[in-house]
PDB file of C-alpha atoms in Angstrom:
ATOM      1  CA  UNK U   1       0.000   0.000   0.000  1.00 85.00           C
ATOM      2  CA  UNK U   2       1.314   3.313  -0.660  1.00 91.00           C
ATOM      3  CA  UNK U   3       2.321   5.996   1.879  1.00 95.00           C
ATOM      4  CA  UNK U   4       0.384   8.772   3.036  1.00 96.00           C
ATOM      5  CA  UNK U   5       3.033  10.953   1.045  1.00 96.00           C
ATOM      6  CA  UNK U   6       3.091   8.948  -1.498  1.00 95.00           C
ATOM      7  CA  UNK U   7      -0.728   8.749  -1.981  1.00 96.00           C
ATOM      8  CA  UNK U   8      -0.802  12.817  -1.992  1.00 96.00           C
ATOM      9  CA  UNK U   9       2.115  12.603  -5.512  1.00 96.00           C
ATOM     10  CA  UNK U  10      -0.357  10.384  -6.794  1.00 95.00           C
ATOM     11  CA  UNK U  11      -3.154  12.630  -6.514  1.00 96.00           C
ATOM     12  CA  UNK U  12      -1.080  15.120  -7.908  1.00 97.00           C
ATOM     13  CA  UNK U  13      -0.555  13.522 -11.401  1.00 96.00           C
ATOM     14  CA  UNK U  14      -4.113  12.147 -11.347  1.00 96.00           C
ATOM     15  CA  UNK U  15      -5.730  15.418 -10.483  1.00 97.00           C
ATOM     16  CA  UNK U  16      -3.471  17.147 -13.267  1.00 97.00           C
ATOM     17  CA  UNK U  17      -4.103  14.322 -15.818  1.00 96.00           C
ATOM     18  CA  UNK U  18      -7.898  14.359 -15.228  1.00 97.00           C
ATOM     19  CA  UNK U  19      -8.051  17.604 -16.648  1.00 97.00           C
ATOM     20  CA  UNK U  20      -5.364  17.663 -18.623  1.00 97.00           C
ATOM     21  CA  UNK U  21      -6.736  15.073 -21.421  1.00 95.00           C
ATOM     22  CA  UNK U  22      -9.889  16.264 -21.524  1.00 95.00           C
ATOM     23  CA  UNK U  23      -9.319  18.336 -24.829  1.00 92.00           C
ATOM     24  CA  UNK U  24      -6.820  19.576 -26.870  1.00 90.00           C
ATOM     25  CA  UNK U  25      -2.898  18.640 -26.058  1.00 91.00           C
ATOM     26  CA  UNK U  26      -3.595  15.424 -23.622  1.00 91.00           C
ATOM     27  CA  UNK U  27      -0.491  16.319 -21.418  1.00 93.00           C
ATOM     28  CA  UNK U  28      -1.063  19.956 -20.808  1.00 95.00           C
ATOM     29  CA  UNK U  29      -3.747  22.409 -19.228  1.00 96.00           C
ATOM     30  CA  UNK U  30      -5.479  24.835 -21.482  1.00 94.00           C
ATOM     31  CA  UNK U  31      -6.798  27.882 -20.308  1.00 92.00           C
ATOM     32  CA  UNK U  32     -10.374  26.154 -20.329  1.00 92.00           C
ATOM     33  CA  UNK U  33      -8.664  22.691 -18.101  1.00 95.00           C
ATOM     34  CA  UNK U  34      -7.506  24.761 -15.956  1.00 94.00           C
ATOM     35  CA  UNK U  35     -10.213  27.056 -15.253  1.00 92.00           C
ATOM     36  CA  UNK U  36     -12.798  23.711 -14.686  1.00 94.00           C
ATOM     37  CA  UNK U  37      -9.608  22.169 -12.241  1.00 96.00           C
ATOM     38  CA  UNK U  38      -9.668  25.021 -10.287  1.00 94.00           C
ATOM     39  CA  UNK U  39     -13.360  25.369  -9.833  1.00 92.00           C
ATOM     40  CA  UNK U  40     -13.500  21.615  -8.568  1.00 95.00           C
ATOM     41  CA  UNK U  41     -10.357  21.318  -6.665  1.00 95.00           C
ATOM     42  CA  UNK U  42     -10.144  24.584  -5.572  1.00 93.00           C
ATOM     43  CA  UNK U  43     -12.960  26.103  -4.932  1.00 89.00           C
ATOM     44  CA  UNK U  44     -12.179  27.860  -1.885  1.00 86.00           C
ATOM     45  CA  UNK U  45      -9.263  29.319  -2.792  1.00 84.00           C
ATOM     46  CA  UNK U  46     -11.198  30.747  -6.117  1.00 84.00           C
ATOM     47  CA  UNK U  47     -13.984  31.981  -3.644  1.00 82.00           C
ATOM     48  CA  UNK U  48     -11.563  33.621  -1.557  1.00 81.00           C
ATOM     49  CA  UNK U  49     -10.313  35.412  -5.028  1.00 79.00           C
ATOM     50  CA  UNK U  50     -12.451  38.488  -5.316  1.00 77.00           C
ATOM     51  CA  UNK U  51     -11.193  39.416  -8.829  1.00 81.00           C
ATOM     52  CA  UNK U  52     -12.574  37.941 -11.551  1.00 78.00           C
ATOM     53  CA  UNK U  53     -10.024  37.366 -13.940  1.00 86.00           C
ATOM     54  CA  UNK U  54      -8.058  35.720 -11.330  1.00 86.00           C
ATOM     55  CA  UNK U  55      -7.656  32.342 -12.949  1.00 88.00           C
ATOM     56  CA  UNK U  56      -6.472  34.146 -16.264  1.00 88.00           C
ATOM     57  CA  UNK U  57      -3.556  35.588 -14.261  1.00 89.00           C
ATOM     58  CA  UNK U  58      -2.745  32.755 -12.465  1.00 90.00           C
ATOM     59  CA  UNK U  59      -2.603  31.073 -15.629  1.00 90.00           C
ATOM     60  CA  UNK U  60      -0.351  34.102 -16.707  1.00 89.00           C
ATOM     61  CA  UNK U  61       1.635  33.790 -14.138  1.00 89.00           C
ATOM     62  CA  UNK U  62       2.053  29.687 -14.155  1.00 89.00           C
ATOM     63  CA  UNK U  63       2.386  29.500 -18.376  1.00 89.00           C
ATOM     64  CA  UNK U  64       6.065  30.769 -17.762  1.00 86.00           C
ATOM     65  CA  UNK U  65       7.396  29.467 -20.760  1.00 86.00           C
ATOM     66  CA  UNK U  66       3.800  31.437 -22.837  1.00 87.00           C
ATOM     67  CA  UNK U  67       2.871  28.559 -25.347  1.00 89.00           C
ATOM     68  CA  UNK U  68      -0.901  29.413 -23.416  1.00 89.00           C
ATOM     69  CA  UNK U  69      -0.282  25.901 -21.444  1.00 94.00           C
ATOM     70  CA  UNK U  70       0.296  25.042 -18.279  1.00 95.00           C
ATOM     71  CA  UNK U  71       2.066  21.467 -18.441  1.00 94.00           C
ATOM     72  CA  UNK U  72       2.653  19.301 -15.159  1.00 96.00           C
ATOM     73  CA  UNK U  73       5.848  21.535 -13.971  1.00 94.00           C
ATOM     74  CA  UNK U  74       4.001  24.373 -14.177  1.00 93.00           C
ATOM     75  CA  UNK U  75       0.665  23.083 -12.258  1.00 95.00           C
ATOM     76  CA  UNK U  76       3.130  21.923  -9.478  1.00 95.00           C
ATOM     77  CA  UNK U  77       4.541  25.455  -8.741  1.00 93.00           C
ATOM     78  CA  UNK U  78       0.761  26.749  -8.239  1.00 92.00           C
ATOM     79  CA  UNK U  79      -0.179  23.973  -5.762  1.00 94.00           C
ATOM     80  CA  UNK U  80       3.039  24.275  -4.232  1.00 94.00           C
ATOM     81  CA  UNK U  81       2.906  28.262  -3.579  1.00 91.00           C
ATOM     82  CA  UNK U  82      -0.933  27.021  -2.124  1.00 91.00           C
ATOM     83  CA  UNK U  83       0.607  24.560   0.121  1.00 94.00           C
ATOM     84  CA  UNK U  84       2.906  27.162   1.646  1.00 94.00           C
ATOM     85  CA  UNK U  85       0.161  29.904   1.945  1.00 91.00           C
ATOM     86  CA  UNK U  86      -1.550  27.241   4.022  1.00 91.00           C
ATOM     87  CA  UNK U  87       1.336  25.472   5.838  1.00 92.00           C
ATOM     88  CA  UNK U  88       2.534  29.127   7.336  1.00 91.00           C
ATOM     89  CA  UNK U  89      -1.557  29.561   8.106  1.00 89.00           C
ATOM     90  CA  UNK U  90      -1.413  26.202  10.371  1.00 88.00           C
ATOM     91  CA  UNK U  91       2.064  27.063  12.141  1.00 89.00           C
ATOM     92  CA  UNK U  92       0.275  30.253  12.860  1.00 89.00           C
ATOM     93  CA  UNK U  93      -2.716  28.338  13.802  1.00 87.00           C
ATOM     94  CA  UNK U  94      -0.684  26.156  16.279  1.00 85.00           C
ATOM     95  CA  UNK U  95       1.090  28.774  17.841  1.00 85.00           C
ATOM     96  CA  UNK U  96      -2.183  30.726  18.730  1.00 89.00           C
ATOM     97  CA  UNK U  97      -3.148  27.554  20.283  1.00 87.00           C
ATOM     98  CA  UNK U  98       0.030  26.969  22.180  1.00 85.00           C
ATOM     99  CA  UNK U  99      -0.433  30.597  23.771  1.00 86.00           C
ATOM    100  CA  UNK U 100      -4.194  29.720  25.397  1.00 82.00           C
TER     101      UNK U 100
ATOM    102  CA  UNK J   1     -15.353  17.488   2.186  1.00 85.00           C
ATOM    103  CA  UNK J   2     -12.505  19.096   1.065  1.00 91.00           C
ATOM    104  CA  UNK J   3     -11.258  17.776  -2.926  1.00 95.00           C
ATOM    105  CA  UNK J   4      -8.879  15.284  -4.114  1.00 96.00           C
ATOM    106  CA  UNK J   5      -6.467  18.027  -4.450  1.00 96.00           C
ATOM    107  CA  UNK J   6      -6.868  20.117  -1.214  1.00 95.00           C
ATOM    108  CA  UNK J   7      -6.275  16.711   0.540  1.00 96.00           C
ATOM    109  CA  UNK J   8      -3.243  15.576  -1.418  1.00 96.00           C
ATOM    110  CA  UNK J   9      -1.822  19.580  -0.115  1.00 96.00           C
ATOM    111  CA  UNK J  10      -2.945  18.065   3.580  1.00 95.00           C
ATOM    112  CA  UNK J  11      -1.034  15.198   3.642  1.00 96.00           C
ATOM    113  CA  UNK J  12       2.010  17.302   2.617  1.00 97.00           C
ATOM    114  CA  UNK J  13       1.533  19.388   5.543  1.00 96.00           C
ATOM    115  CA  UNK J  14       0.614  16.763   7.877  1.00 96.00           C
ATOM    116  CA  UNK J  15       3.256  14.151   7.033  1.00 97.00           C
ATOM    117  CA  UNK J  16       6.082  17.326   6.984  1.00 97.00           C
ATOM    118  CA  UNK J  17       4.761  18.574  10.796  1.00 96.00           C
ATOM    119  CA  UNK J  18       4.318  14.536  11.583  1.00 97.00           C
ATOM    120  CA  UNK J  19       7.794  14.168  11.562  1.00 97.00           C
ATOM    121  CA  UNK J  20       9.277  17.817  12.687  1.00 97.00           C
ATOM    122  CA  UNK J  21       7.459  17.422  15.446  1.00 95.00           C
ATOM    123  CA  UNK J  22       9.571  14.915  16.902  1.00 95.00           C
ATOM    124  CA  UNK J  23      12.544  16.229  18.119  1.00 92.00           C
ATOM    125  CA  UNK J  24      14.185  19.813  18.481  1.00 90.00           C
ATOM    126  CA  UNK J  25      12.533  22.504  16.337  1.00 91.00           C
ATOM    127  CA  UNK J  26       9.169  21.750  15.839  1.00 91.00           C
ATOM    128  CA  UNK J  27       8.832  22.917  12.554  1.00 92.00           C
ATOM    129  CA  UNK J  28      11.431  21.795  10.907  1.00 95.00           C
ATOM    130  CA  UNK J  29      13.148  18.182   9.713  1.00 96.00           C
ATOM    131  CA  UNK J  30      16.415  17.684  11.249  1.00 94.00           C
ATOM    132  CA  UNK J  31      18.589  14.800   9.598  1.00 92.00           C
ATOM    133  CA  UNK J  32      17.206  12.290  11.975  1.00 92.00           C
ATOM    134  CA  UNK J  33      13.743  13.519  11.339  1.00 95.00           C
ATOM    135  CA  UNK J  34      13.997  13.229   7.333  1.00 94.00           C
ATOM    136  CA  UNK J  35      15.635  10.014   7.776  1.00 92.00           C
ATOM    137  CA  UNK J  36      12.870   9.128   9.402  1.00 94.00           C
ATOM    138  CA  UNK J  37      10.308  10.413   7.159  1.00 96.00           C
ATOM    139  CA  UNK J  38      11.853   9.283   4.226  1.00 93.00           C
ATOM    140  CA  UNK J  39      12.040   5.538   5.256  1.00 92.00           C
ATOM    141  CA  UNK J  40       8.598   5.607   6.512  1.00 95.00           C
ATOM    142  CA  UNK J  41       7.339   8.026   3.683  1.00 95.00           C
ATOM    143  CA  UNK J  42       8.995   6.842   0.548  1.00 93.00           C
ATOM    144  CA  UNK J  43      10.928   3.582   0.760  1.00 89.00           C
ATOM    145  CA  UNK J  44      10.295   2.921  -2.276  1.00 86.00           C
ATOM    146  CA  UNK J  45      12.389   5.478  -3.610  1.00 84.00           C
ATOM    147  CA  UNK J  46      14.952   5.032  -0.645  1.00 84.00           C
ATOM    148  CA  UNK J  47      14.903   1.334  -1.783  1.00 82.00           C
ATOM    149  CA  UNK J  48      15.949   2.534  -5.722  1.00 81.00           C
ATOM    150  CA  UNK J  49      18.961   4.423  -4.249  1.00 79.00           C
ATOM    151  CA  UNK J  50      21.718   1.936  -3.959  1.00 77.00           C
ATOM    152  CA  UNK J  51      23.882   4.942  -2.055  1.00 81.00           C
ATOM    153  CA  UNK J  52      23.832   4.211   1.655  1.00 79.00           C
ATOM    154  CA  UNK J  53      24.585   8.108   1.778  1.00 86.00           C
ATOM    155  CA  UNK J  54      21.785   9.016  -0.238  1.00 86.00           C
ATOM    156  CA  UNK J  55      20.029  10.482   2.655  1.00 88.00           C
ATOM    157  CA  UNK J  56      22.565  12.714   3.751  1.00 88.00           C
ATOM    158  CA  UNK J  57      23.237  14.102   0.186  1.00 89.00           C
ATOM    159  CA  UNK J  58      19.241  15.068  -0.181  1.00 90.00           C
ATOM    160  CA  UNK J  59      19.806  16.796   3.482  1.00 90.00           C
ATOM    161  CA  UNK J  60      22.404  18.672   1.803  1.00 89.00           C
ATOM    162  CA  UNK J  61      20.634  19.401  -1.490  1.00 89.00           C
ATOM    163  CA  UNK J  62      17.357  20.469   0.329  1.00 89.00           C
ATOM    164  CA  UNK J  63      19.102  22.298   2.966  1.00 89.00           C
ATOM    165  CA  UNK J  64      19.677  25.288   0.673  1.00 86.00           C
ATOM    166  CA  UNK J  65      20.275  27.999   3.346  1.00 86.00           C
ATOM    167  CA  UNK J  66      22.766  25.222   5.606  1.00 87.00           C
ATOM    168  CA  UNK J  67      21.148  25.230   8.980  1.00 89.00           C
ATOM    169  CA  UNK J  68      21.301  22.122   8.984  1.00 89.00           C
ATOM    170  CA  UNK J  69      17.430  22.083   9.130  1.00 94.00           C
ATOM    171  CA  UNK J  70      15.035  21.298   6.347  1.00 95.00           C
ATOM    172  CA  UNK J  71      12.000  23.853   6.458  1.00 94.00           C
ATOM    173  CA  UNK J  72       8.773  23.176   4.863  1.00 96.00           C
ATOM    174  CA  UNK J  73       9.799  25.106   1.555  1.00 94.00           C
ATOM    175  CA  UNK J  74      12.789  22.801   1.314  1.00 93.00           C
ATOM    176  CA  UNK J  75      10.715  19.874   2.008  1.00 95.00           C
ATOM    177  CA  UNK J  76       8.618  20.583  -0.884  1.00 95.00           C
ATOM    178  CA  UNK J  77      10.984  21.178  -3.373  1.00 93.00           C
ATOM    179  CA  UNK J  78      11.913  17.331  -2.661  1.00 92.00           C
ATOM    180  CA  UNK J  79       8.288  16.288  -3.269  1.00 94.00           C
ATOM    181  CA  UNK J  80       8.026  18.334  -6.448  1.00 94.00           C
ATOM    182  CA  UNK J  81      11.145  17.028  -7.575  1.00 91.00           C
ATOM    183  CA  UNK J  82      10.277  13.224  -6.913  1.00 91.00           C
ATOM    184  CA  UNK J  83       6.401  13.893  -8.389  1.00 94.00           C
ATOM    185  CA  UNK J  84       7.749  15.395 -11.420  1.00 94.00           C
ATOM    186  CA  UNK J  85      10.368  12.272 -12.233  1.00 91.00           C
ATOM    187  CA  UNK J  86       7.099  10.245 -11.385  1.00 91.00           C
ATOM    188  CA  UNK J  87       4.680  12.170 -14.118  1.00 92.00           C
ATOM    189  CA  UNK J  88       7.139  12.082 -16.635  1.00 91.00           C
ATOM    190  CA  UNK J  89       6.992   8.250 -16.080  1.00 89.00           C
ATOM    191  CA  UNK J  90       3.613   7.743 -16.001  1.00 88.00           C
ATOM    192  CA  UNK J  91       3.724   9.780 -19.585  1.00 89.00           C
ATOM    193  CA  UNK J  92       6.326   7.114 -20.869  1.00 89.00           C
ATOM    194  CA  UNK J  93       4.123   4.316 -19.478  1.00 87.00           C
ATOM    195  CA  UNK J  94       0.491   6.400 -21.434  1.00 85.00           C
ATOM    196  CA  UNK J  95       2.664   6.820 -24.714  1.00 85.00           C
ATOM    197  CA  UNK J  96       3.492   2.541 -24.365  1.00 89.00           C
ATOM    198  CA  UNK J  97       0.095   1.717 -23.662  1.00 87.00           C
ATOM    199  CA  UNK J  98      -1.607   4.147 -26.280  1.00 85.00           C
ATOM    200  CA  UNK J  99       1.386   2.350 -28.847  1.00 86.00           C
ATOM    201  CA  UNK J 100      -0.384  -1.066 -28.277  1.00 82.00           C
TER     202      UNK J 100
END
């Protein structure tokens, strides 16, 4: 069976994948992939997002080499820049707690 | 419920503080601490490595400011690394199967 850790890399290349192949290039986001991926896997984030056109920057800003696709490298460095938004929000979390 | 993807960014979190927590600083991996994780985490991987240094040498790799310590951000730049290698192998392994 497959570590915790490993389970999450998995999830990872599925997630990507899933929307990946659903048209165009199979192996690569378009702008349309990765505008449904980030309305069903991240929702909240989007909610939190006030601006409208946020997905078209963050597609911008994760298309670094500007064919308009994100491939796998580039997906990673968005849910890695999440992942540290949120890990600094738990330590914070965990010190508040410490202090009552 | 949160999605596929938020939990896969979870487990990063959780497995990361799972381990920092043991010893020392609390947030971060010392050598014995990724040693740990990484035989728990990924022995897979740790299997493939026929170095018996090879932990020691990703300390040093991922320790890119040399405290010694291996932060969160340093801890996912190993993840990303390793879940990049393994996309670009399950792409090899698509292209196979599509070939047959």
């Amino acid at each position: 069976m497959p570590s915790e850790l490993e389970s999450a890399m998995e999830s990872l290349i599925k997630v990507f994948h899933k929307y990946a192949s659903k048209e165009g290039q199979k192996a690569t986001l378009s702008r349309r992939e990765l505008r449904e991926l980030m309305e069903s896997e991240l929702s909240n984030f989007l909610m939190s997002q006030k601006d409208p056109a946020a997905v078209d920057k963050i597609m911008k800003d994760l298309d670094t080499n500007g064919d308009g696709q994100v491939d796998f490298e580039e997906f990673v460095s968005l849910v890695v820049g999440l992942s540290i938004a949120c890990e600094q929000c738990y330590q914070m979390h965990m010190k508040k707690m410490a202090k009552q």
